Tab-separated table of N, CA and C in Angstrom:
chain	number	residue	atom	x	y	z
W	1	UNK	N	-189.453	132.183	-35.033
W	1	UNK	CA	-189.204	132.082	-36.745
W	1	UNK	C	-189.270	133.376	-36.816
W	2	UNK	N	-188.477	133.774	-37.960
W	2	UNK	CA	-188.034	135.199	-38.452
W	2	UNK	C	-189.179	135.871	-39.194
W	3	UNK	N	-189.279	137.152	-39.481
W	3	UNK	CA	-190.765	137.461	-39.979
W	3	UNK	C	-190.438	137.234	-41.871
W	4	UNK	N	-191.582	137.111	-42.487
W	4	UNK	CA	-191.733	136.964	-43.686
W	4	UNK	C	-191.135	138.212	-44.592
W	5	UNK	N	-190.562	137.780	-45.593
W	5	UNK	CA	-190.289	138.960	-46.597
W	5	UNK	C	-191.273	139.170	-47.467
W	6	UNK	N	-191.836	140.453	-47.767
W	6	UNK	CA	-193.193	140.889	-48.595
W	6	UNK	C	-192.543	141.765	-49.713
W	7	UNK	N	-191.633	142.070	-49.596
W	7	UNK	CA	-190.802	142.803	-50.897
W	7	UNK	C	-189.555	142.486	-51.288
W	8	UNK	N	-188.823	142.451	-52.105
W	8	UNK	CA	-187.515	142.158	-52.698
W	8	UNK	C	-187.004	143.205	-53.434
W	9	UNK	N	-186.239	143.807	-53.611
W	9	UNK	CA	-185.611	144.727	-54.779
W	9	UNK	C	-183.964	144.654	-54.885
W	10	UNK	N	-183.871	143.845	-56.155
W	10	UNK	CA	-182.230	143.713	-56.409
W	10	UNK	C	-181.586	145.132	-56.630
W	11	UNK	N	-180.283	145.091	-55.890
W	11	UNK	CA	-179.681	146.409	-56.116
W	11	UNK	C	-178.198	146.213	-56.932
W	12	UNK	N	-177.303	147.061	-57.019
W	12	UNK	CA	-176.094	146.902	-57.344
W	12	UNK	C	-175.195	146.151	-56.449
W	13	UNK	N	-174.313	145.667	-56.956
W	13	UNK	CA	-173.309	144.817	-55.984
W	13	UNK	C	-173.654	143.556	-55.211
W	14	UNK	N	-174.620	142.990	-55.876
W	14	UNK	CA	-175.175	141.987	-55.514
W	14	UNK	C	-175.869	141.988	-54.087
W	15	UNK	N	-176.573	143.098	-53.929
W	15	UNK	CA	-177.052	143.418	-52.725
W	15	UNK	C	-178.775	143.306	-52.852
W	16	UNK	N	-179.311	143.014	-52.210
W	16	UNK	CA	-180.836	142.904	-51.991
W	16	UNK	C	-181.355	143.783	-50.800
W	17	UNK	N	-182.491	144.564	-51.302
W	17	UNK	CA	-183.300	145.357	-50.280
W	17	UNK	C	-184.613	144.307	-50.006
W	18	UNK	N	-184.721	144.111	-48.500
W	18	UNK	CA	-185.950	143.307	-48.438
W	18	UNK	C	-186.769	144.108	-47.320
W	19	UNK	N	-188.002	143.979	-47.665
W	19	UNK	CA	-189.013	144.641	-46.927
W	19	UNK	C	-189.479	143.308	-46.070
W	20	UNK	N	-189.829	143.217	-44.681
W	20	UNK	CA	-190.441	142.113	-43.966
W	20	UNK	C	-191.542	142.800	-43.257
W	21	UNK	N	-192.589	141.699	-43.128
W	21	UNK	CA	-193.965	142.034	-42.616
W	21	UNK	C	-193.618	142.544	-41.210
W	22	UNK	N	-192.827	142.993	-40.489
W	22	UNK	CA	-192.511	143.426	-39.134
W	22	UNK	C	-192.484	145.065	-39.388
W	23	UNK	N	-192.092	145.383	-40.829
W	23	UNK	CA	-192.028	146.582	-40.963
W	23	UNK	C	-190.446	147.041	-41.419
W	24	UNK	N	-189.460	146.456	-40.901
W	24	UNK	CA	-188.180	146.471	-41.174
W	24	UNK	C	-187.883	146.436	-42.600
W	25	UNK	N	-187.017	147.120	-43.198
W	25	UNK	CA	-186.254	147.289	-44.414
W	25	UNK	C	-184.571	146.926	-44.109
W	26	UNK	N	-184.371	145.813	-44.732
W	26	UNK	CA	-183.015	145.363	-44.514
W	26	UNK	C	-182.004	145.282	-45.625
W	27	UNK	N	-181.383	145.022	-45.858
W	27	UNK	CA	-180.116	144.798	-46.995
W	27	UNK	C	-179.482	143.527	-46.792
W	28	UNK	N	-179.470	142.753	-47.787
W	28	UNK	CA	-178.804	141.503	-47.563
W	28	UNK	C	-177.726	141.470	-48.764
W	29	UNK	N	-176.596	141.153	-48.429
W	29	UNK	CA	-175.478	140.897	-49.145
W	29	UNK	C	-175.106	139.381	-49.719
W	30	UNK	N	-175.130	139.260	-51.120
W	30	UNK	CA	-175.174	138.072	-51.501
W	30	UNK	C	-173.823	137.806	-51.709
W	31	UNK	N	-172.935	138.834	-51.844
W	31	UNK	CA	-171.699	138.414	-52.331
W	31	UNK	C	-170.823	136.932	-51.644
W	32	UNK	N	-171.087	136.892	-50.505
W	32	UNK	CA	-170.235	135.411	-49.907
W	32	UNK	C	-170.788	134.480	-50.339
W	33	UNK	N	-171.945	134.112	-51.191
W	33	UNK	CA	-172.395	132.846	-51.281
W	33	UNK	C	-172.207	132.944	-52.999
W	34	UNK	N	-171.597	133.948	-53.862
W	34	UNK	CA	-171.550	133.762	-55.082
W	34	UNK	C	-170.536	132.675	-55.617
W	35	UNK	N	-169.549	132.178	-54.931
W	35	UNK	CA	-168.788	131.222	-55.267
W	35	UNK	C	-169.003	129.931	-54.522
W	36	UNK	N	-170.086	129.704	-54.194
W	36	UNK	CA	-170.461	128.182	-53.346
W	36	UNK	C	-171.742	127.801	-54.271
W	37	UNK	N	-171.427	126.431	-54.750
W	37	UNK	CA	-172.238	125.553	-55.335
W	37	UNK	C	-173.348	126.312	-56.116
W	38	UNK	N	-174.613	126.286	-55.995
W	38	UNK	CA	-175.953	126.023	-56.912
W	38	UNK	C	-176.014	127.852	-56.890
W	39	UNK	N	-175.057	128.758	-55.988
W	39	UNK	CA	-175.011	130.233	-55.914
W	39	UNK	C	-174.352	130.648	-57.014
W	40	UNK	N	-173.560	130.131	-57.712
W	40	UNK	CA	-172.516	130.582	-58.705
W	40	UNK	C	-173.386	131.312	-59.950
W	41	UNK	N	-174.488	130.775	-60.547
W	41	UNK	CA	-175.358	131.197	-61.241
W	41	UNK	C	-175.774	132.628	-61.021
W	42	UNK	N	-175.772	132.857	-59.667
W	42	UNK	CA	-176.297	134.372	-59.424
W	42	UNK	C	-175.148	135.564	-59.867
W	43	UNK	N	-173.698	134.865	-60.378
W	43	UNK	CA	-172.812	135.874	-60.744
W	43	UNK	C	-173.562	136.710	-61.935
W	44	UNK	N	-174.259	136.006	-62.688
W	44	UNK	CA	-174.860	136.943	-64.074
W	44	UNK	C	-175.822	138.099	-63.300
W	45	UNK	N	-175.372	139.114	-63.706
W	45	UNK	CA	-176.236	140.208	-63.208
W	45	UNK	C	-177.783	140.210	-63.882
W	46	UNK	N	-177.951	139.590	-64.788
W	46	UNK	CA	-178.997	139.342	-65.479
W	46	UNK	C	-180.157	138.375	-64.816
W	47	UNK	N	-179.358	137.323	-64.414
W	47	UNK	CA	-179.980	136.150	-63.703
W	47	UNK	C	-180.273	136.714	-62.340
W	48	UNK	N	-179.440	137.321	-61.706
W	48	UNK	CA	-179.171	138.041	-60.061
W	48	UNK	C	-180.484	138.751	-60.044
W	49	UNK	N	-181.113	139.556	-61.210
W	49	UNK	CA	-182.043	140.556	-60.990
W	49	UNK	C	-183.604	139.949	-61.078
W	50	UNK	N	-183.320	138.674	-61.427
W	50	UNK	CA	-184.645	137.966	-61.465
W	50	UNK	C	-185.124	137.218	-60.178
W	51	UNK	N	-184.675	138.015	-58.846
W	51	UNK	CA	-185.048	137.467	-57.835
W	51	UNK	C	-186.566	137.719	-57.755
W	52	UNK	N	-187.486	136.829	-57.077
W	52	UNK	CA	-188.782	136.842	-56.540
W	52	UNK	C	-189.062	136.599	-55.336
W	53	UNK	N	-190.151	137.030	-54.928
W	53	UNK	CA	-190.840	136.413	-53.624
W	53	UNK	C	-191.539	134.710	-53.742
W	54	UNK	N	-191.017	134.298	-52.528
W	54	UNK	CA	-191.402	132.796	-52.657
W	54	UNK	C	-191.875	132.200	-51.266
W	55	UNK	N	-193.135	132.263	-51.115
W	55	UNK	CA	-193.489	131.560	-49.730
W	55	UNK	C	-192.749	132.588	-48.436
W	56	UNK	N	-192.668	133.914	-48.252
W	56	UNK	CA	-192.418	134.518	-47.149
W	56	UNK	C	-190.894	134.446	-47.448
W	57	UNK	N	-190.157	134.231	-48.531
W	57	UNK	CA	-188.465	134.312	-48.696
W	57	UNK	C	-188.296	134.878	-50.042
W	58	UNK	N	-187.241	134.516	-50.517
W	58	UNK	CA	-186.884	134.481	-51.974
W	58	UNK	C	-186.387	133.500	-52.826
W	59	UNK	N	-186.756	133.649	-53.900
W	59	UNK	CA	-186.064	132.475	-55.202
W	59	UNK	C	-185.662	133.149	-56.197
W	60	UNK	N	-184.745	132.414	-56.900
W	60	UNK	CA	-184.682	132.918	-58.277
W	60	UNK	C	-184.981	131.715	-59.364
W	61	UNK	N	-185.244	131.790	-60.529
W	61	UNK	CA	-185.869	130.768	-61.574
W	61	UNK	C	-185.284	129.485	-61.348
W	62	UNK	N	-184.259	129.353	-61.309
W	62	UNK	CA	-183.753	127.623	-61.085
W	62	UNK	C	-183.335	127.263	-59.422
W	63	UNK	N	-184.297	127.828	-58.769
W	63	UNK	CA	-184.753	127.380	-57.480
W	63	UNK	C	-183.592	127.805	-56.256
W	64	UNK	N	-182.642	128.713	-56.856
W	64	UNK	CA	-181.994	128.637	-55.619
W	64	UNK	C	-182.695	129.896	-54.819
W	65	UNK	N	-182.334	129.606	-53.235
W	65	UNK	CA	-183.263	130.539	-52.379
W	65	UNK	C	-182.331	130.519	-51.167
W	66	UNK	N	-182.772	131.621	-50.004
W	66	UNK	CA	-182.188	131.554	-49.004
W	66	UNK	C	-183.433	131.413	-48.009
W	67	UNK	N	-183.175	130.895	-46.922
W	67	UNK	CA	-184.401	130.691	-45.852
W	67	UNK	C	-184.470	132.184	-45.122
W	68	UNK	N	-185.684	132.432	-44.691
W	68	UNK	CA	-185.985	133.691	-44.048
W	68	UNK	C	-185.274	133.855	-42.825
W	69	UNK	N	-184.814	132.776	-42.251
W	69	UNK	CA	-183.843	133.050	-40.860
W	69	UNK	C	-182.422	133.728	-41.351
W	70	UNK	N	-181.947	132.960	-42.584
W	70	UNK	CA	-180.862	133.616	-43.055
W	70	UNK	C	-180.929	135.048	-43.573
W	71	UNK	N	-181.784	135.295	-44.458
W	71	UNK	CA	-182.300	136.584	-44.608
W	71	UNK	C	-182.365	137.745	-43.661
W	72	UNK	N	-182.875	137.398	-42.720
W	72	UNK	CA	-183.248	138.305	-41.750
W	72	UNK	C	-182.110	138.437	-40.600
W	73	UNK	N	-181.482	137.304	-40.461
W	73	UNK	CA	-180.230	137.393	-39.057
W	73	UNK	C	-179.166	137.802	-39.747
W	74	UNK	N	-178.866	137.654	-40.967
W	74	UNK	CA	-177.464	138.097	-41.566
W	74	UNK	C	-177.549	139.572	-42.422
W	75	UNK	N	-178.948	139.945	-42.369
W	75	UNK	CA	-178.938	141.350	-43.222
W	75	UNK	C	-178.933	142.458	-42.163
W	76	UNK	N	-178.588	143.696	-42.656
W	76	UNK	CA	-178.344	145.026	-42.008
W	76	UNK	C	-179.726	145.524	-41.994
W	77	UNK	N	-180.116	146.279	-41.046
W	77	UNK	CA	-181.263	147.154	-41.043
W	77	UNK	C	-180.928	148.390	-41.623
W	78	UNK	N	-181.903	149.048	-42.231
W	78	UNK	CA	-181.703	150.282	-43.345
W	78	UNK	C	-182.930	151.211	-42.609
W	79	UNK	N	-184.243	150.447	-42.306
W	79	UNK	CA	-185.298	151.334	-41.866
W	79	UNK	C	-186.169	150.606	-41.339
W	80	UNK	N	-187.087	151.372	-40.615
W	80	UNK	CA	-188.017	150.780	-39.804
W	80	UNK	C	-189.599	151.232	-40.127
W	81	UNK	N	-189.495	152.114	-41.383
W	81	UNK	CA	-190.475	152.930	-41.415
W	81	UNK	C	-191.531	152.350	-42.503
W	82	UNK	N	-191.345	150.792	-42.882
W	82	UNK	CA	-192.310	150.278	-43.848
W	82	UNK	C	-193.695	150.092	-42.602
W	83	UNK	N	-194.874	149.785	-43.225
W	83	UNK	CA	-195.690	149.706	-42.337
W	83	UNK	C	-195.935	148.099	-41.893
W	84	UNK	N	-195.890	147.883	-40.904
W	84	UNK	CA	-195.765	146.299	-40.341
W	84	UNK	C	-197.224	145.458	-40.790
W	85	UNK	N	-196.956	144.488	-41.459
W	85	UNK	CA	-198.215	143.675	-41.810
W	85	UNK	C	-198.397	142.210	-41.002
W	86	UNK	N	-199.383	142.540	-39.909
W	86	UNK	CA	-199.857	141.212	-39.209
W	86	UNK	C	-200.109	140.312	-40.051
W	87	UNK	N	-200.235	138.938	-39.573
W	87	UNK	CA	-200.297	137.926	-39.840
W	87	UNK	C	-202.052	137.502	-39.877
W	88	UNK	N	-202.788	137.040	-40.972
W	88	UNK	CA	-204.270	137.100	-40.725
W	88	UNK	C	-204.175	136.041	-39.460
W	89	UNK	N	-205.379	136.334	-38.791
W	89	UNK	CA	-205.785	135.628	-37.652
W	89	UNK	C	-206.239	134.598	-38.118
W	90	UNK	N	-206.142	133.015	-37.400
W	90	UNK	CA	-206.618	131.941	-37.568
W	90	UNK	C	-207.862	131.628	-36.971
W	91	UNK	N	-209.010	131.204	-37.583
W	91	UNK	CA	-210.360	130.883	-37.252
W	91	UNK	C	-210.180	129.591	-36.399
């Protein structure tokens, strides 16, 4: 399973900067999805910028989302300097 998203930052040109709990910072391009079904609403820049974290992934107000696997596997590595955050141990 892919790492969890712990921070999301909307960027120009329908890009997202994602920080994962393994310390990687990656860039995800949303443009290939903008003409498809529920994602067409993301064409509005104001709406696109409303992206939020949701259960280790991301989501917009009308529940458009991407899986952690899609975000991690199709994004481009920018940096690995973010502090890695290990999951809490189970008792």
